[in-house]
mmCIF file of C-alpha atoms in Angstrom:
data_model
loop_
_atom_site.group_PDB
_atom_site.id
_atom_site.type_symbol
_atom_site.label_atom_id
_atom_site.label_comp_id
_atom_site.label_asym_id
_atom_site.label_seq_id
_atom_site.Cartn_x
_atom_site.Cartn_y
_atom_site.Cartn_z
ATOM 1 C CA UNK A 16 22.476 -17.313 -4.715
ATOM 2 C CA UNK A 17 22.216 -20.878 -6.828
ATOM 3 C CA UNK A 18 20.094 -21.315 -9.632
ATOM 4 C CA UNK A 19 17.263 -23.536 -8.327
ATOM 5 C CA UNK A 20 17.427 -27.152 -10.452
ATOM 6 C CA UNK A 21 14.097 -27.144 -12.650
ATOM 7 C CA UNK A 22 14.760 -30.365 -13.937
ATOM 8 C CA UNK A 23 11.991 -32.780 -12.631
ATOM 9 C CA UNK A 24 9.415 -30.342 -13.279
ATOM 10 C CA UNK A 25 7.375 -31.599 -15.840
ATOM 11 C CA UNK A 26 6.430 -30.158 -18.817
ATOM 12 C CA UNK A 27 3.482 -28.653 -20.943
ATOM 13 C CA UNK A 28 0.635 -30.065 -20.833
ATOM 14 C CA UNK A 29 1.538 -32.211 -17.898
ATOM 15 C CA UNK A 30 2.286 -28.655 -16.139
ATOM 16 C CA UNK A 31 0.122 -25.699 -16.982
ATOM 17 C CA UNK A 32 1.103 -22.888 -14.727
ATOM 18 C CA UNK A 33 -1.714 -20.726 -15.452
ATOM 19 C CA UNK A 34 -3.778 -23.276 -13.375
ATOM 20 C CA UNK A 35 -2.874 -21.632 -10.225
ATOM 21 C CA UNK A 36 -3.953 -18.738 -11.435
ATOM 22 C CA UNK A 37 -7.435 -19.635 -12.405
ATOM 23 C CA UNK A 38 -9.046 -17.653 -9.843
ATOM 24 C CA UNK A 39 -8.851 -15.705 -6.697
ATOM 25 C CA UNK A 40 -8.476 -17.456 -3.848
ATOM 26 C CA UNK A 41 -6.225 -20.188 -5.526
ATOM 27 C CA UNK A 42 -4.047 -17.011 -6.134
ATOM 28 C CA UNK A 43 -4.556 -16.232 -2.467
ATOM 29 C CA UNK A 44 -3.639 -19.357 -1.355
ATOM 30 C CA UNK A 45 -0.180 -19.832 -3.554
ATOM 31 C CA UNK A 46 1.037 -16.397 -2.851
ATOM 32 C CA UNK A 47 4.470 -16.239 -1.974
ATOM 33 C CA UNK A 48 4.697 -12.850 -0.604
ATOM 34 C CA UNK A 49 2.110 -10.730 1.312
ATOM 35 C CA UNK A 50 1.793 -7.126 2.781
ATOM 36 C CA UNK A 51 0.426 -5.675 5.622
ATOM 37 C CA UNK A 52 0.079 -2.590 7.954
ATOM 38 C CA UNK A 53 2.323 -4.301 10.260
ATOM 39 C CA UNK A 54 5.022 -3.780 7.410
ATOM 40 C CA UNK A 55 5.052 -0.125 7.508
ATOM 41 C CA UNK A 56 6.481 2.453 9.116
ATOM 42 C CA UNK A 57 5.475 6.201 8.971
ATOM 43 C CA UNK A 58 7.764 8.325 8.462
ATOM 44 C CA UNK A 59 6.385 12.145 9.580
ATOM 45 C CA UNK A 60 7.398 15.818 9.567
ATOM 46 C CA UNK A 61 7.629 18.011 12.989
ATOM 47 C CA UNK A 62 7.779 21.085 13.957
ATOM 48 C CA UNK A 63 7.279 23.290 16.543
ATOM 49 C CA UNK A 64 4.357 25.734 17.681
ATOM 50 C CA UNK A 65 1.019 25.226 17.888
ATOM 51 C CA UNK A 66 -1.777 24.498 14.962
ATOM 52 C CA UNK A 67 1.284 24.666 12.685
ATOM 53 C CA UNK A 68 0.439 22.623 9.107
ATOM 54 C CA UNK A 69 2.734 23.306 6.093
ATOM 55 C CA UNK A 70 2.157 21.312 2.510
ATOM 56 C CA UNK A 71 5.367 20.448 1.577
ATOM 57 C CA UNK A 72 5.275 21.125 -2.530
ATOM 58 C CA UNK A 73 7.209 18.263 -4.017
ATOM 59 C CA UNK A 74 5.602 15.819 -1.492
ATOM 60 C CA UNK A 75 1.847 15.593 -2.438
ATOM 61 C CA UNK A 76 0.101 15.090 0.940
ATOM 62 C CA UNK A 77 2.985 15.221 3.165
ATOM 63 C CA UNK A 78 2.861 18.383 5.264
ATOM 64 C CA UNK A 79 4.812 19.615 8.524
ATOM 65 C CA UNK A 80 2.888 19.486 11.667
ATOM 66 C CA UNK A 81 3.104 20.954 15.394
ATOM 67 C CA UNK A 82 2.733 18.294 17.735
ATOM 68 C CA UNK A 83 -0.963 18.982 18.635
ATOM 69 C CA UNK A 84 -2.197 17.926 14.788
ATOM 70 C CA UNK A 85 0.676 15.353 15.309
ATOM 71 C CA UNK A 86 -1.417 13.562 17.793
ATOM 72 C CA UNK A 87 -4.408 12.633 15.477
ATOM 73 C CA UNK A 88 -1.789 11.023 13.473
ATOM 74 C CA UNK A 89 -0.544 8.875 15.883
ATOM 75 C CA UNK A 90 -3.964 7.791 16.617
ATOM 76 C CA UNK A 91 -4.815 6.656 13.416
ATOM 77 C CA UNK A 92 -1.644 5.014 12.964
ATOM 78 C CA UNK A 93 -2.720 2.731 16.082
ATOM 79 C CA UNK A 94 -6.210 2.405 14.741
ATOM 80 C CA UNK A 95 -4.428 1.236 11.392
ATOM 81 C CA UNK A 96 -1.810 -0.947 13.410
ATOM 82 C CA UNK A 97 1.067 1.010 11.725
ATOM 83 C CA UNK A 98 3.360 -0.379 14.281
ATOM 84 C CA UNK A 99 6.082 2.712 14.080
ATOM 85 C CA UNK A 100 6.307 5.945 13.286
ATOM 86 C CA UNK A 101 9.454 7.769 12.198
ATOM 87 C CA UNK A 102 10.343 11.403 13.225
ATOM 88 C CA UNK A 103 12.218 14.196 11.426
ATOM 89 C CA UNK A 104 12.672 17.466 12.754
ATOM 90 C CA UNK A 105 11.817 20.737 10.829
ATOM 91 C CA UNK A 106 14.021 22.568 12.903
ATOM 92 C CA UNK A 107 13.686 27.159 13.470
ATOM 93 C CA UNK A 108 16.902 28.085 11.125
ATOM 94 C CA UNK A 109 17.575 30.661 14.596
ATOM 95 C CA UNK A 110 18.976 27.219 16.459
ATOM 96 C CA UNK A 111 20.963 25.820 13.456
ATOM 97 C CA UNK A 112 24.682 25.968 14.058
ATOM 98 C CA UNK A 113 27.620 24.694 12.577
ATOM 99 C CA UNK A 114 28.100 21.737 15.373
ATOM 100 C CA UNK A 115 24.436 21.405 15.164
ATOM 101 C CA UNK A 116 24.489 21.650 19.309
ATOM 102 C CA UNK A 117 20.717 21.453 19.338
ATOM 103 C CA UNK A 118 20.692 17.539 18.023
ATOM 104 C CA UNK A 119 21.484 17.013 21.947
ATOM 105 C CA UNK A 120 19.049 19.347 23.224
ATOM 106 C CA UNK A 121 17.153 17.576 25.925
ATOM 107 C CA UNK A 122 14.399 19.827 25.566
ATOM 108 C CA UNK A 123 14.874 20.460 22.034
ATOM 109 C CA UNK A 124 11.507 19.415 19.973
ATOM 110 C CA UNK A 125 12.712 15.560 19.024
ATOM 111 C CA UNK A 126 12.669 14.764 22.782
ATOM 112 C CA UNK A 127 9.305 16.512 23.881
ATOM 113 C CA UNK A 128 7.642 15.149 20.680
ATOM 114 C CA UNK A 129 8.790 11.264 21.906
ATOM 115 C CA UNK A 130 7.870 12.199 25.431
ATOM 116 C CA UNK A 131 4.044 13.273 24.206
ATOM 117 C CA UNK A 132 3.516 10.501 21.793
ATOM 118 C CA UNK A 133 4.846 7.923 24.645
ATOM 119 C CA UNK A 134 2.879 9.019 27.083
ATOM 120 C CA UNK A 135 -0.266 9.163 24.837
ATOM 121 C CA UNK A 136 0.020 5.987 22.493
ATOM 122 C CA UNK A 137 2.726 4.179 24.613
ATOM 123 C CA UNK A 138 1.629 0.939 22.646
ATOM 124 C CA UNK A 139 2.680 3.023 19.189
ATOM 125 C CA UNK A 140 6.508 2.470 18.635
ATOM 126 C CA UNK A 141 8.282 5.601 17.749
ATOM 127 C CA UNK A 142 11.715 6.084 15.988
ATOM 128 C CA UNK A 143 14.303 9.181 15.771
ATOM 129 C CA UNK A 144 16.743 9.921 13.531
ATOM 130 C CA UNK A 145 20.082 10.395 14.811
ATOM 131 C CA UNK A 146 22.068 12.922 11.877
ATOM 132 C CA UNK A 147 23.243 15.770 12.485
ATOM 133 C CA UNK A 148 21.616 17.386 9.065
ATOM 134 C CA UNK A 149 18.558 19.334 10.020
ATOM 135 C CA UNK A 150 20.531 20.931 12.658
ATOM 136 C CA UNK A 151 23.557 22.422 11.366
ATOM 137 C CA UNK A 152 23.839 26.104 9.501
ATOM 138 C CA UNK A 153 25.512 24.350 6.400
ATOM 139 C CA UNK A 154 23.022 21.015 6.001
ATOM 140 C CA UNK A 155 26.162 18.722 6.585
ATOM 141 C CA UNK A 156 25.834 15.782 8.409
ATOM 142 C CA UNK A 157 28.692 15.984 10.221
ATOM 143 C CA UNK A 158 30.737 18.664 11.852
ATOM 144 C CA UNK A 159 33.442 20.452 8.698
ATOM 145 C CA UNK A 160 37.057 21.077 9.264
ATOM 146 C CA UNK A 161 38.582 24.266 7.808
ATOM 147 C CA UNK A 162 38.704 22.846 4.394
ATOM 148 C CA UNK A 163 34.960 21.600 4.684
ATOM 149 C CA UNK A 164 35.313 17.915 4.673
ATOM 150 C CA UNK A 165 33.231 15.968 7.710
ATOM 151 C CA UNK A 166 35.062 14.962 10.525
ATOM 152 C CA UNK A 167 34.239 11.569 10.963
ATOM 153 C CA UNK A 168 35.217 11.071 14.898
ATOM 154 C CA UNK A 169 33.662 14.599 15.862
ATOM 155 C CA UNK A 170 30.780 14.144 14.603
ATOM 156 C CA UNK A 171 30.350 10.424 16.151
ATOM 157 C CA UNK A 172 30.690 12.530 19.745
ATOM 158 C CA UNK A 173 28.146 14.578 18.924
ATOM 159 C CA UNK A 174 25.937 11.447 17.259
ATOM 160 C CA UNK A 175 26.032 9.856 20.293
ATOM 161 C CA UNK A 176 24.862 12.876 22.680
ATOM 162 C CA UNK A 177 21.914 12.897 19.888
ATOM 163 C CA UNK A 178 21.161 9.296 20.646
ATOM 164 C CA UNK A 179 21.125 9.178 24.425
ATOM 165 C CA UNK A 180 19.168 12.182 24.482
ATOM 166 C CA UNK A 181 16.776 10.799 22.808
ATOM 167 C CA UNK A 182 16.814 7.269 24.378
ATOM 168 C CA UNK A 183 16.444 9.201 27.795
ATOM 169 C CA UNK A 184 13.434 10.861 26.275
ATOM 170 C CA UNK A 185 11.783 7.339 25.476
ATOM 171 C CA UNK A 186 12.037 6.370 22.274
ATOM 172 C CA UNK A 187 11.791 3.026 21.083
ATOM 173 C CA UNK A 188 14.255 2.740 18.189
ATOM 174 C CA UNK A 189 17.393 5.264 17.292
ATOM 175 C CA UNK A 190 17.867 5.118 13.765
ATOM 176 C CA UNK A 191 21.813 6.373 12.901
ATOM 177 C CA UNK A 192 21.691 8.099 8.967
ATOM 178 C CA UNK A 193 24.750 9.829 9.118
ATOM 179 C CA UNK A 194 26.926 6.998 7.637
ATOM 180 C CA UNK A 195 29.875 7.995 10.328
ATOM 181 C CA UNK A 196 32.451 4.928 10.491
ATOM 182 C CA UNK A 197 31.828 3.296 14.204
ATOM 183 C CA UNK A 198 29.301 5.217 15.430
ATOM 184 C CA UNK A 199 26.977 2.542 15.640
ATOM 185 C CA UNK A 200 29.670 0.784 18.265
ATOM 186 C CA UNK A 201 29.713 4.244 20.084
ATOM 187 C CA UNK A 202 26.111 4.672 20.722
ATOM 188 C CA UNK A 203 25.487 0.925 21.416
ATOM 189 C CA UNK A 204 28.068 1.242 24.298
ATOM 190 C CA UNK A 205 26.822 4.681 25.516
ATOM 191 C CA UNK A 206 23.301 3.151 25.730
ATOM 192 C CA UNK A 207 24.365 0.027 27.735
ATOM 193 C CA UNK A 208 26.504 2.302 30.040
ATOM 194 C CA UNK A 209 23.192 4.504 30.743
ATOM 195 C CA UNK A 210 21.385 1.160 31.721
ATOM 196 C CA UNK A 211 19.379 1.834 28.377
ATOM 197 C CA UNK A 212 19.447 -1.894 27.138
ATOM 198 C CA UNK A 213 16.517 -2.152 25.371
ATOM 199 C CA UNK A 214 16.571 1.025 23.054
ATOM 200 C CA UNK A 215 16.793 -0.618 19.422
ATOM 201 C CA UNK A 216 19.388 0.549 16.617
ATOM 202 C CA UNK A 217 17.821 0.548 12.951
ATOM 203 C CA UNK A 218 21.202 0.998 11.335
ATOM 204 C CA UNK A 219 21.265 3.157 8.177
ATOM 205 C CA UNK A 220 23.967 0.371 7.320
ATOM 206 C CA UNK A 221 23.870 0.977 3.072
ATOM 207 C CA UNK A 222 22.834 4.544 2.645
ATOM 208 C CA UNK A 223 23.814 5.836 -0.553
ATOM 209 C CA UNK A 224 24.627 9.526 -1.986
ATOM 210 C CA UNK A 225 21.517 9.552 -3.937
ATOM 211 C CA UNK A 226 19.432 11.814 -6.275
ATOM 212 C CA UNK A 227 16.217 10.574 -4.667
ATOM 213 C CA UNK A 228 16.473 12.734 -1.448
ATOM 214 C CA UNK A 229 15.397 16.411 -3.214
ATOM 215 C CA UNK A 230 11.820 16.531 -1.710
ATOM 216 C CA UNK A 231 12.937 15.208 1.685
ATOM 217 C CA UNK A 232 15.679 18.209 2.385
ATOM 218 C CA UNK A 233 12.964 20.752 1.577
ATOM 219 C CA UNK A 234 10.921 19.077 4.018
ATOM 220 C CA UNK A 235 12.982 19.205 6.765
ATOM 221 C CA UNK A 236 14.706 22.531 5.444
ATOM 222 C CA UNK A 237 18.081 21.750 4.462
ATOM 223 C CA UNK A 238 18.015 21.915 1.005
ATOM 224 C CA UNK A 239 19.119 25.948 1.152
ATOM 225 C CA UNK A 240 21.543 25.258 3.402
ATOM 226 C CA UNK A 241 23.170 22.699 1.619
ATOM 227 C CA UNK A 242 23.053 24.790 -1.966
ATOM 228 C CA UNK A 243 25.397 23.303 -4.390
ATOM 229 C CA UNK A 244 27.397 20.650 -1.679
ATOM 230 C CA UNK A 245 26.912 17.299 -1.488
ATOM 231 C CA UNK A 246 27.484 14.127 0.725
ATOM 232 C CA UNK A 247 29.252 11.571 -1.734
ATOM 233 C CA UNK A 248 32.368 11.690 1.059
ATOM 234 C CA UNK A 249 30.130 9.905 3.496
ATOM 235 C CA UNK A 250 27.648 8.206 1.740
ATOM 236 C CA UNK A 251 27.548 5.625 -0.232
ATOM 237 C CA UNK A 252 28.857 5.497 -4.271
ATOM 238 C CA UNK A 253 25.698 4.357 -6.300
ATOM 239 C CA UNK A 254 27.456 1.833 -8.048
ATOM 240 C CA UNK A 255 28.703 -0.111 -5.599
ATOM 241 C CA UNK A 256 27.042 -3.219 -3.821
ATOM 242 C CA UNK A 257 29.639 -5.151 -2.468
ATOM 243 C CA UNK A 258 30.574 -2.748 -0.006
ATOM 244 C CA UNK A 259 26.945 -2.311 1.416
ATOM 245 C CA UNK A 260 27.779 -5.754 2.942
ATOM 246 C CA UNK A 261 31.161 -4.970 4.299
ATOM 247 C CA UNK A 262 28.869 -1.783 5.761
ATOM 248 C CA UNK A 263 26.054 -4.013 7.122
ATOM 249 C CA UNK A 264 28.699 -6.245 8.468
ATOM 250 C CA UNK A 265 30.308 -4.008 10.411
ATOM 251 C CA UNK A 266 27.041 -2.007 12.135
ATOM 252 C CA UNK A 267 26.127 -5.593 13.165
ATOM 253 C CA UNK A 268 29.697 -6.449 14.640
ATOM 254 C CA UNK A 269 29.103 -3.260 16.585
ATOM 255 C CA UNK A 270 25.672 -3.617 18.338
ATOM 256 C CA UNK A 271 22.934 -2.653 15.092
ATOM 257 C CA UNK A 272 19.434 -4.595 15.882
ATOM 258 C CA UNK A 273 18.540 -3.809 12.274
ATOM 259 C CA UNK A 274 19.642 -2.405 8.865
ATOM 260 C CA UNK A 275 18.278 -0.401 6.191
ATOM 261 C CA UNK A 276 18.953 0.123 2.901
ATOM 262 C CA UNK A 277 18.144 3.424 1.073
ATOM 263 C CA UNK A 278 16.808 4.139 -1.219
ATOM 264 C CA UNK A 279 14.137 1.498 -1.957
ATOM 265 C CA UNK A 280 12.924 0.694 -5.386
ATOM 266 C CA UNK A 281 16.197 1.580 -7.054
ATOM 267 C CA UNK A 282 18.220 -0.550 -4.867
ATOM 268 C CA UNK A 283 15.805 -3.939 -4.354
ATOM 269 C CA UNK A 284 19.381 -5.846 -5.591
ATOM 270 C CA UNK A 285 21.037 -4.384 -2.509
ATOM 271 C CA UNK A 286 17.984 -5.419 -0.263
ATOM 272 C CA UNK A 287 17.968 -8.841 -1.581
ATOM 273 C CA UNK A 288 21.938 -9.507 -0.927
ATOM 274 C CA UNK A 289 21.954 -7.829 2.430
ATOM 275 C CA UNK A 290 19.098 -10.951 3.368
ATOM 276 C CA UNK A 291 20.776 -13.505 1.495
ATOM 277 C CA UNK A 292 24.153 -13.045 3.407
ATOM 278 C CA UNK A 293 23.133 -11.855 7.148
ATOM 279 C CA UNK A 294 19.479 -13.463 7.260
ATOM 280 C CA UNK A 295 18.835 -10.289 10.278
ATOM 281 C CA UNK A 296 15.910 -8.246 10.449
ATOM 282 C CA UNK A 297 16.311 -5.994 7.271
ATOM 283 C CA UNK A 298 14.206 -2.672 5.951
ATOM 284 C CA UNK A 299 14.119 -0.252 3.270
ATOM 285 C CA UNK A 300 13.168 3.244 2.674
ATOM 286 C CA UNK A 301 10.840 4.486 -0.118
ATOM 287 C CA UNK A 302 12.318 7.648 0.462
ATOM 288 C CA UNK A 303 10.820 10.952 -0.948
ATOM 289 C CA UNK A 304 11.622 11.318 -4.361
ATOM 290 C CA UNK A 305 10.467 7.680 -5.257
ATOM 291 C CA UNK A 306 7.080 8.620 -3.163
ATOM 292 C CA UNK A 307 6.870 11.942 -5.115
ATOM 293 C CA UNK A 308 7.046 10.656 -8.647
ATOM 294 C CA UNK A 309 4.530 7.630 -8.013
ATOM 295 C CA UNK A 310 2.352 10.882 -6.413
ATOM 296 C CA UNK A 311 2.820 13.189 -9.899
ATOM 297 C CA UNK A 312 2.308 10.154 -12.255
ATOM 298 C CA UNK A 313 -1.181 8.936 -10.667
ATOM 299 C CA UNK A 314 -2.102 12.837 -10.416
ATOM 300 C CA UNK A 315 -1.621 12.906 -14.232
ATOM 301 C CA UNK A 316 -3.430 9.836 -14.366
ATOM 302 C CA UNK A 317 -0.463 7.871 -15.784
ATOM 303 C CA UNK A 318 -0.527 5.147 -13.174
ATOM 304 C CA UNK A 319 -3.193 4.041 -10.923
ATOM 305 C CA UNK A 320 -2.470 5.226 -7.912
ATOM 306 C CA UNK A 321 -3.664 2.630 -5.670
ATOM 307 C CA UNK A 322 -2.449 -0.816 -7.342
ATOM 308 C CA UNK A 323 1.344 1.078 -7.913
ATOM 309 C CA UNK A 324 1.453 2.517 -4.295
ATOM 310 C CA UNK A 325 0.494 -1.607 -2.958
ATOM 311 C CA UNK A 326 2.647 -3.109 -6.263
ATOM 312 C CA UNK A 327 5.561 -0.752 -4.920
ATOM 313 C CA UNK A 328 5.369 -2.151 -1.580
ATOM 314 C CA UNK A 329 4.753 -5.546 -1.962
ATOM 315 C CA UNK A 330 8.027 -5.390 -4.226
ATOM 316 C CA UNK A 331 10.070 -4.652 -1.241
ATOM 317 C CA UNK A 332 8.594 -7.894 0.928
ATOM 318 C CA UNK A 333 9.628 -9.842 -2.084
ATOM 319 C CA UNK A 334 13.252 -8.438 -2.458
ATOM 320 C CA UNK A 335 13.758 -9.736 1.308
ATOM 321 C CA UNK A 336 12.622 -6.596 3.480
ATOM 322 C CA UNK A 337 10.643 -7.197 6.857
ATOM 323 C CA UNK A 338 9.239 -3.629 6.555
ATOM 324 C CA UNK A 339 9.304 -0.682 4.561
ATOM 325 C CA UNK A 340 9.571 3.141 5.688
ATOM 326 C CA UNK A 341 7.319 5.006 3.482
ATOM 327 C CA UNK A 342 5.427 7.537 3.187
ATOM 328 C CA UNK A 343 2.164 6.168 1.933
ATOM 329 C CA UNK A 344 1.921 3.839 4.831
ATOM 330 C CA UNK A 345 -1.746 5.863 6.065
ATOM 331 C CA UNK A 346 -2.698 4.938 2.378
ATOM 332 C CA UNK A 347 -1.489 1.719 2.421
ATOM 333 C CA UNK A 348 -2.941 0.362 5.476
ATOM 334 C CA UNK A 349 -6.621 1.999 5.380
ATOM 335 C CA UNK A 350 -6.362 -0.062 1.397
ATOM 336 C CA UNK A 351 -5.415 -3.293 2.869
ATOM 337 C CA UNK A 352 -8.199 -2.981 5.155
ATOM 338 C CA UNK A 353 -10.583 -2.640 2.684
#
C-alpha cells in the first residue's frame, strides 16, 4: 500500500490535531472505524445429552452445552443481533475413528443441532465447521497414511461428505478449517450438484500452525488425542505472509464466499493484506488462547476487562475485517448496548 502524500497539510498552529478530539461527540463524529453486534460471530461448544454444562478450565466462561441449554443461547444471541453463531462439536471419544466416519453422520449431533436451532431461530444464521479433527481417534485433521502424514485427497472425500451433510441439515454457512489443497473447489461443486446454491463457504483460506489453539482442543477434546503431534504439514508456517494470498487466491478461484484469517490479534498484518489485494468479504478469529489470556489478565486485574475485550475488537474492523469470530461476542454486544 502507498504512503499517503501529507504534504499540503498544514502545520502547527494552523493544524492542531487534538481539536478533534476535544470532546465526545466530535470524537464520535470523526471516527474512522466502529463496532457492532452485527460484527460478531459466536463461536459455541456442543455436546450431546441432556442438561449437560461443562466449564472448560483454560476458557473462563466458555462451557460445553447439550442442545437444550444451547437454545437460551441462541435466543439471546437474536435478542443481541449476534447475526451467527459458530458450532464445534464435543464429540463421545466411543464414535472417534481414525477416518473420523462420524463427520458425515446425518444424524450425528452437528446436523440435529442445525436442524433445532433452524427450526427455532430460523432468522439466527448458523455456521459448521467442516475438519475432520474432533472426530478422528488421533486428533488429525485429515485421514494418516502408514507413515502418519495426512492424505490430502482422502481427506477432501471425506470433507466434502462433512459439508453436504451438513448443508442438507440447513445450515447457513460451511466453514472448511482443515487447510486441504482444493477442497474448497470440491465442496463448492458437490453443493451446486445437490441444488444447494445458496449454502455460503467461509474459507479458512490463511490458517496457520499456531500456539494459540491450546484451550480450544481441550474444548472440543482433542488435545489427548493429539499428545505430542502437530499440524505444521497442513497448516500454515507462522512466518510466512505472502503465501496467505496465494491461499486466499486460490479458495476464491474455487467457489469461497469468504475468508478468514486465524489467528486474530497476532496476525492483523495478514488481515490487512488479504483486504488490500482481494477487497472480498474478509474475517478473523480471536481464537481461544488470545480470548483466554485477555480472560486471566482482567481476572488478575491487570487489564480492564471491558475497554481491552471492545479495544481488541475494534482492532480487527480497523485492520480490514468485516467481522470477527470470538468468543466474547455475548460480552461484547450486551456492552455496546449499553
Amino acid at each position: 500500500m502507498s504512503r499517503p502524500d501529507l504534504s499540503p497539510l498544514a502545520s502547527f498552529p494552523a493544524a492542531r490535531p487534538r481539536r478533534l478530539r476535544y470532546d465526545a461527540f466530535t470524537r464520535d463524529l470523526v471516527r474512522e472505524h466502529n463496532l457492532s453486534a452485527h460484527d460478531l460471530i459466536y463461536p459455541v461448544f456442543v455436546q450431546d445429552g441432556s442438561g449437560q454444562r461443562h466449564a472448560v478450565p483454560s476458557m473462563l466462561g466458555v462451557e460445553r452445552l447439550s442442545l437444550d441449554l444451547l437454545l437460551p443461547v441462541a435466543e439471546e444471541c437474536v435478542r443481541l443481533q449476534i447475526p451467527v453463531m459458530a458450532l464445534f462439536p464435543v464429540i463421545d471419544p466411543a464414535l472417534k475413528t481414525a477416518d473420523g466416519a462420524e463427520a458425515a453422520n446425518p444424524e450425528g449431533l452437528i446436523p440435529r443441532v442445525v436442524r433445532a436451532l433452524k427450526d427455532r431461530f430460523p432468522e439466527l444464521g448458523v455456521m459448521t465447521d467442516v475438519a475432520l479433527d474432533p472426530y478422528t481417534s488421533h486428533g488429525q485433521d485429515g485421514l494418516l497414511d502408514a507413515t502418519g502424514y495426512i492424505l490430502n485427497d482422502a481427506t477432501t472425500a471425506v470433507l466434502v461428505r462433512q459439508a453436504l451433510t451438513q448443508a442438507e441439515a440447513g445450515v447457513d454457512i460451511v466453514a472448511p478449517s482443515d487447510m486441504m489443497d482444493g477442497r474448497i473447489g470440491a465442496i463448492r461443486q458437490a453443493l451446486e450438484g445437490k441444488d444447494l446454491v445458496h449454502t455460503r463457504i467461509m474459507a479458512y483460506s490463511a490458517k496457520y500452525a499456531s500456539a494459540f489453539y491450546g484451550p480450544f482442543r481441550d474444548a472440543v477434546g482433542s488435545a489427548a488425542n493429539l499428545g505430542k503431534s502437530n499440524k505444521k504439514v497442513y497448516q500454515m508456517d507462522p512466518g510466512n505472509t505472502d503465501e496467505a494470498l496465494r491461499e486466499v487466491a486460490l479458495d476464491l478461484a474455487e467457489g469461497a464466499d469468504m475468508v478468514m484469517v486465524k489467528p486474530g490479534m497476532p496476525y492483523l498484518d495478514v488481515v490487512r493484506r488479504v483486504k488490500d489485494q482481494f477487497g472480498v468479504p474478509t474475517f478473523a478469529y480471536q481464537v481461544s488462547g488470545e480470548y483466554a489470556m485477555l480472560k486471566a489478565a482482567a481476572q488478575n486485574g491487570w487489564l480492564d476487562h471491558d475497554a481491552v475485550m471492545l479495544e481488541s475488537l475494534l482492532a480487527f474492523k480497523r485492520a480490514g475485517a468485516n467481522g470477527v469470530l470470538t468468543y466474547f461476542a455475548l460480552d461484547a454486544a450486551r456492552k455496546l448496548r449499553g
